[in-house]
PDB file of C-alpha atoms and ligand atoms in Angstrom:
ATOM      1  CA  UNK A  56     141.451 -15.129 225.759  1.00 95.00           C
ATOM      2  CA  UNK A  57     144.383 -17.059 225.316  1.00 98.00           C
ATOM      3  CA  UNK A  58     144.703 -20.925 223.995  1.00 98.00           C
ATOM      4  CA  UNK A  59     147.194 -23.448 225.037  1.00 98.00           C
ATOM      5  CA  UNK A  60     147.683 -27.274 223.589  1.00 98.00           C
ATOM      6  CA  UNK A  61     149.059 -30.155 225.020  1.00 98.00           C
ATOM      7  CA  UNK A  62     150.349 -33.185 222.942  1.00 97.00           C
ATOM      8  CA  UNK A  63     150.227 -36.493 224.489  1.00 97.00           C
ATOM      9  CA  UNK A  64     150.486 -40.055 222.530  1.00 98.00           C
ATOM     10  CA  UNK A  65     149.097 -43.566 223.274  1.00 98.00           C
ATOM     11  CA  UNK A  66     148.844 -46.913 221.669  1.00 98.00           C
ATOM     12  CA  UNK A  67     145.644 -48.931 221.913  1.00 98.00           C
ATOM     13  CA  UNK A  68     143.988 -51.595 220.305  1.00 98.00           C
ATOM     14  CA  UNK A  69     140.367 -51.412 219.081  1.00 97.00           C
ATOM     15  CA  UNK A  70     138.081 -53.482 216.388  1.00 97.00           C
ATOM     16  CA  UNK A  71     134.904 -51.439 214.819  1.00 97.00           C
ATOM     17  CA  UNK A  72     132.287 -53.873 214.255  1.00 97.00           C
ATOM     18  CA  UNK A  73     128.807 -54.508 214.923  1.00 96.00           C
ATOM     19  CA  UNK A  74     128.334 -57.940 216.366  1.00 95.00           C
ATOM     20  CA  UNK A  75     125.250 -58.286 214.304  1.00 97.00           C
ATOM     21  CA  UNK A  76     126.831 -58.159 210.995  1.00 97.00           C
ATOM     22  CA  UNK A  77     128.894 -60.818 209.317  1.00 95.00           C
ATOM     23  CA  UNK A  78     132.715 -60.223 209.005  1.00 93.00           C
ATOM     24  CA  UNK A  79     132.020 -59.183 205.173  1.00 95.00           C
ATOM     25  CA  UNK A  80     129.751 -56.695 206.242  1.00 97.00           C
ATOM     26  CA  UNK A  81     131.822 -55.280 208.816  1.00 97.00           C
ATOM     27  CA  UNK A  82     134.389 -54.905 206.440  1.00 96.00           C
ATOM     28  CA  UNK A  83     132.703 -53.598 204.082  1.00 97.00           C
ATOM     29  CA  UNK A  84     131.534 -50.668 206.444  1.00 97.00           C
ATOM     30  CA  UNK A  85     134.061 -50.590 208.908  1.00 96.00           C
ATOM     31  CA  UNK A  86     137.163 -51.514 206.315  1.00 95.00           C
ATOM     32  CA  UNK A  87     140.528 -52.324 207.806  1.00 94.00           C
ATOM     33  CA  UNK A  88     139.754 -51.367 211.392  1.00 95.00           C
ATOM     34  CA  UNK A  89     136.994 -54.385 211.601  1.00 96.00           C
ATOM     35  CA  UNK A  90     139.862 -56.844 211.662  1.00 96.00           C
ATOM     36  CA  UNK A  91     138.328 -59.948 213.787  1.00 95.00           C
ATOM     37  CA  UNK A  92     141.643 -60.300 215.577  1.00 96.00           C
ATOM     38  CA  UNK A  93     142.320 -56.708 216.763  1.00 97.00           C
ATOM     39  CA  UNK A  94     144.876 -54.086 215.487  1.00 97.00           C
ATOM     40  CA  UNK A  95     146.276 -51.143 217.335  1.00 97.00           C
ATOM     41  CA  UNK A  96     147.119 -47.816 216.379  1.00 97.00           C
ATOM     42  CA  UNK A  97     149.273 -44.683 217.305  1.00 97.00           C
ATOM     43  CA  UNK A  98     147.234 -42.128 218.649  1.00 98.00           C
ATOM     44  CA  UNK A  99     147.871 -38.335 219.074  1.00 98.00           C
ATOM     45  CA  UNK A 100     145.883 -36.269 221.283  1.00 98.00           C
ATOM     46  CA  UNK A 101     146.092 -32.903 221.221  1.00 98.00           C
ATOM     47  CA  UNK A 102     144.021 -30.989 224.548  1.00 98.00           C
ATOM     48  CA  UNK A 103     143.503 -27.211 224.131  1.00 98.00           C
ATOM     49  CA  UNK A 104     142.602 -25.202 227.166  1.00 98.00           C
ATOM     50  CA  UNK A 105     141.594 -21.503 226.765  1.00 98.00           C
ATOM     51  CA  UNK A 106     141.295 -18.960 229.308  1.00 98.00           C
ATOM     52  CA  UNK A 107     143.059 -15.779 230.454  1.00 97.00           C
ATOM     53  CA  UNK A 108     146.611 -15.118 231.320  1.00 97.00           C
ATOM     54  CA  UNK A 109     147.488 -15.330 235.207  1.00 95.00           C
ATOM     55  CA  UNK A 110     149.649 -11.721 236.013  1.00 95.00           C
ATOM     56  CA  UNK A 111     151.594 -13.428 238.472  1.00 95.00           C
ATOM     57  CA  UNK A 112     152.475 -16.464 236.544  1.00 94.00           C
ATOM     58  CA  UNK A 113     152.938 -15.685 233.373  1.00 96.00           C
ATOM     59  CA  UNK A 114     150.644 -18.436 232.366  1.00 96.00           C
ATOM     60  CA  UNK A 115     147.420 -19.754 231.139  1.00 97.00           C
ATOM     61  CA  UNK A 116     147.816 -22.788 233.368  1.00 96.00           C
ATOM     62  CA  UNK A 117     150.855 -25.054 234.383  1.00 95.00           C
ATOM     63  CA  UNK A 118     151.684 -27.420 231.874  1.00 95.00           C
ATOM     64  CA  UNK A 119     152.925 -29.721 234.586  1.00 96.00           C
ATOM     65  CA  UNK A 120     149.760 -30.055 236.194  1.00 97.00           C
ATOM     66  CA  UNK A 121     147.766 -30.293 232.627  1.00 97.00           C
ATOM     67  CA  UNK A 122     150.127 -32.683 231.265  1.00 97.00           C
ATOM     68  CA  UNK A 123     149.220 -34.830 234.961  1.00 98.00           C
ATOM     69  CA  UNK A 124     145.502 -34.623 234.296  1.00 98.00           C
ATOM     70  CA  UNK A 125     145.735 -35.858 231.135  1.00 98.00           C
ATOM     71  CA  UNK A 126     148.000 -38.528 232.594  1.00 98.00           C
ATOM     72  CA  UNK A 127     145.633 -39.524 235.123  1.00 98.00           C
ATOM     73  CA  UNK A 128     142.542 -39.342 233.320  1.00 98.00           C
ATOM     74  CA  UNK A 129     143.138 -40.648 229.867  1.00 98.00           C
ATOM     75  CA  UNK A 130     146.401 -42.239 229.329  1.00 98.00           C
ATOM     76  CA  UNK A 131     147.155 -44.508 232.639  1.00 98.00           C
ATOM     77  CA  UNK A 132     143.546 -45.744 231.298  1.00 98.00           C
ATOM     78  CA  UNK A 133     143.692 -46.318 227.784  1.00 98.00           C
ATOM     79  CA  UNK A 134     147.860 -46.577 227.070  1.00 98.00           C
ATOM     80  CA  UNK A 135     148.753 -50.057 225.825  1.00 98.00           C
ATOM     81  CA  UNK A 136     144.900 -51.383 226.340  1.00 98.00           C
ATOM     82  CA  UNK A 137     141.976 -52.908 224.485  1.00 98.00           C
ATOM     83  CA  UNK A 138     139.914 -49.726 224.275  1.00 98.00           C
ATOM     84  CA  UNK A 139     136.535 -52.189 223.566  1.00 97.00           C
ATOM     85  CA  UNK A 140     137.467 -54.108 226.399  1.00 97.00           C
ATOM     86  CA  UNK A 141     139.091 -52.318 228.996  1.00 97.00           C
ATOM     87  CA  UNK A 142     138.632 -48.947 228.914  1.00 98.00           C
ATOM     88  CA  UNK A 143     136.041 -47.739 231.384  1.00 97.00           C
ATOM     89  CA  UNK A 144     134.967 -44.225 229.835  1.00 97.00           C
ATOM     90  CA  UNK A 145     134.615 -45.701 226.536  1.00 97.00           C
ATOM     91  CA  UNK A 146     132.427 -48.884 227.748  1.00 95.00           C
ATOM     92  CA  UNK A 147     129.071 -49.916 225.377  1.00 88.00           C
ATOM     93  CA  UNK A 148     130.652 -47.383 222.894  1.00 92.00           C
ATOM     94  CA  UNK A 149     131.788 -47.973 219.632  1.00 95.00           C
ATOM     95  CA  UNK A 150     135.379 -47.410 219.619  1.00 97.00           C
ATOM     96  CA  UNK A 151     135.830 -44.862 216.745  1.00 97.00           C
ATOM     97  CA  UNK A 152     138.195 -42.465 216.665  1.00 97.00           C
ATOM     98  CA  UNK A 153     134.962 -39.740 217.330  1.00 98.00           C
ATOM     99  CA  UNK A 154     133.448 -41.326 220.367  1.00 98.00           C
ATOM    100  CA  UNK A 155     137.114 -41.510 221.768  1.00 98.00           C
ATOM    101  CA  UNK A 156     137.332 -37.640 221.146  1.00 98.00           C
ATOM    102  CA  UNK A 157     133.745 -37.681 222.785  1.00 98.00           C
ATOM    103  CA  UNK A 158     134.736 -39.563 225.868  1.00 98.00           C
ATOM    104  CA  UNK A 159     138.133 -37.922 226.239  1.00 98.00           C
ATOM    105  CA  UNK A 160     136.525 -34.491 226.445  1.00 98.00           C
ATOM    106  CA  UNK A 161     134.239 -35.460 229.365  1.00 97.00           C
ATOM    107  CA  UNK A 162     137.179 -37.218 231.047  1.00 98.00           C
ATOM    108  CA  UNK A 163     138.558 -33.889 231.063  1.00 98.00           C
ATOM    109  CA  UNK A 164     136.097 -30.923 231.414  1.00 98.00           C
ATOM    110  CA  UNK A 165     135.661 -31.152 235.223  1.00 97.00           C
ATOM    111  CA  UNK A 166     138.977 -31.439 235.667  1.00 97.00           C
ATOM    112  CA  UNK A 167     140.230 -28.527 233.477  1.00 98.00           C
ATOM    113  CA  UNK A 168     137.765 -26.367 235.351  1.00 97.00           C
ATOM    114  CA  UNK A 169     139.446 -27.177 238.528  1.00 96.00           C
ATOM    115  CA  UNK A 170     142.901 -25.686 236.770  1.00 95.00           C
ATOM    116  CA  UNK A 171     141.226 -22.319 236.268  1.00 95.00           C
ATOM    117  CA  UNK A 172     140.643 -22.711 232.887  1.00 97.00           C
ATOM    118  CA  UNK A 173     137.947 -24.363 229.899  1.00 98.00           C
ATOM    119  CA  UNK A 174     138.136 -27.312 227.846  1.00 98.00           C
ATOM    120  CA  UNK A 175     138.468 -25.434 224.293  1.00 98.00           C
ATOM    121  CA  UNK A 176     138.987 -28.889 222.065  1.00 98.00           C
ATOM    122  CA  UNK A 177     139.787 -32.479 222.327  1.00 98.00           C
ATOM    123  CA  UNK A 178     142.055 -33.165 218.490  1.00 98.00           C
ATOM    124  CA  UNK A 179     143.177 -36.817 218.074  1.00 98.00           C
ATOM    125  CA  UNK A 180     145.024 -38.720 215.511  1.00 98.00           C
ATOM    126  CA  UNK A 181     144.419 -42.123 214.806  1.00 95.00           C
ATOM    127  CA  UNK A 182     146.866 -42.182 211.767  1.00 92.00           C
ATOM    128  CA  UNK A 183     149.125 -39.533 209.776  1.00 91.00           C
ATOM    129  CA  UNK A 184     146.029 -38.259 207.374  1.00 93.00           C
ATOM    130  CA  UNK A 185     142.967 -38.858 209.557  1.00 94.00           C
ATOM    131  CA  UNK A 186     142.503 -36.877 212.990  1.00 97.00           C
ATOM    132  CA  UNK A 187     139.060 -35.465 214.538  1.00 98.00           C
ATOM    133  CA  UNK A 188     137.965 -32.395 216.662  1.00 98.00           C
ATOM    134  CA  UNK A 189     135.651 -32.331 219.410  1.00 98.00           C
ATOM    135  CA  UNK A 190     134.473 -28.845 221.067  1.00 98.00           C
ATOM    136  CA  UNK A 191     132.015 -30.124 223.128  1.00 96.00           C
ATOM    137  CA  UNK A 192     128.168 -29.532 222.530  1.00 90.00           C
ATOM    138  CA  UNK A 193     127.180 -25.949 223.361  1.00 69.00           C
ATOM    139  CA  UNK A 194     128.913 -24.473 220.150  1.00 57.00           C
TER     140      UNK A 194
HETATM  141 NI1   NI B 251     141.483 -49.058 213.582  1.00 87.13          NI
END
């Protein structure tokens, strides 16, 4: 078994907040990232894909076609957006930085399987000292 990671960045705009709290409470739970008038951040998503070494290729699976699924799947959608507003997979969702990690993964099993190879873990950054993994469920 062999592991392989991708590195792909995006910026987005989000707002954590619970419509039923006032703007003191959301800040007090939610701190900066409740901010009434949105803020964005710089993400970094890392996508590692496990699996065994092709003996004709020389590889796990082709970057080039990883790197496009990724593309396709996650950052034509959620590059430059609103991720509360206008980001499909992460619709009725709170937009955390975990629940991204959540809906990135199932962007992306299916589609890894197709390549020949698994969905080992779904890493993002929101900022320099804060960053979550997701392995999926059956772990
Ligand atoms: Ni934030």
């Amino acid at each position: 078994m062999i592991y392989i990671t991708r590195r792909e960045r995006f910026n987005a705009a989000h707002r954590l907040y619970r419509p039923e709290y006032s703007d003191e409470k959301n800040l007090e739970v939610f701190g900066k990232c409740s901010n009434p008038n949105w803020h964005g951040h710089n993400y970094e998503l890392f996508v590692t894909v496990k699996g065994e070494v092709d003996e004709k290729t020389g590889f796990l699976v082709n970057l080039k076609n990883l790197s496009k699924i990724i593309r396709e799947e996650v950052i034509d959608k959620i590059d430059h957006k609103n991720i509360n507003l206008e980001v499909d997979f992460m619709a009725d969702n709170m937009a955390s930085t975990e629940n991204l990690a959540i809906g990135i993964w199932n962007q992306l099993e299916h589609k890894i399987k197709q390549l020949g190879a698994e969905l080992h873990c779904v890493k993002i950054y929101e900022s320099e000292n804060n960053f979550v993994e997701y392995f999926g469920e059956n772990r």
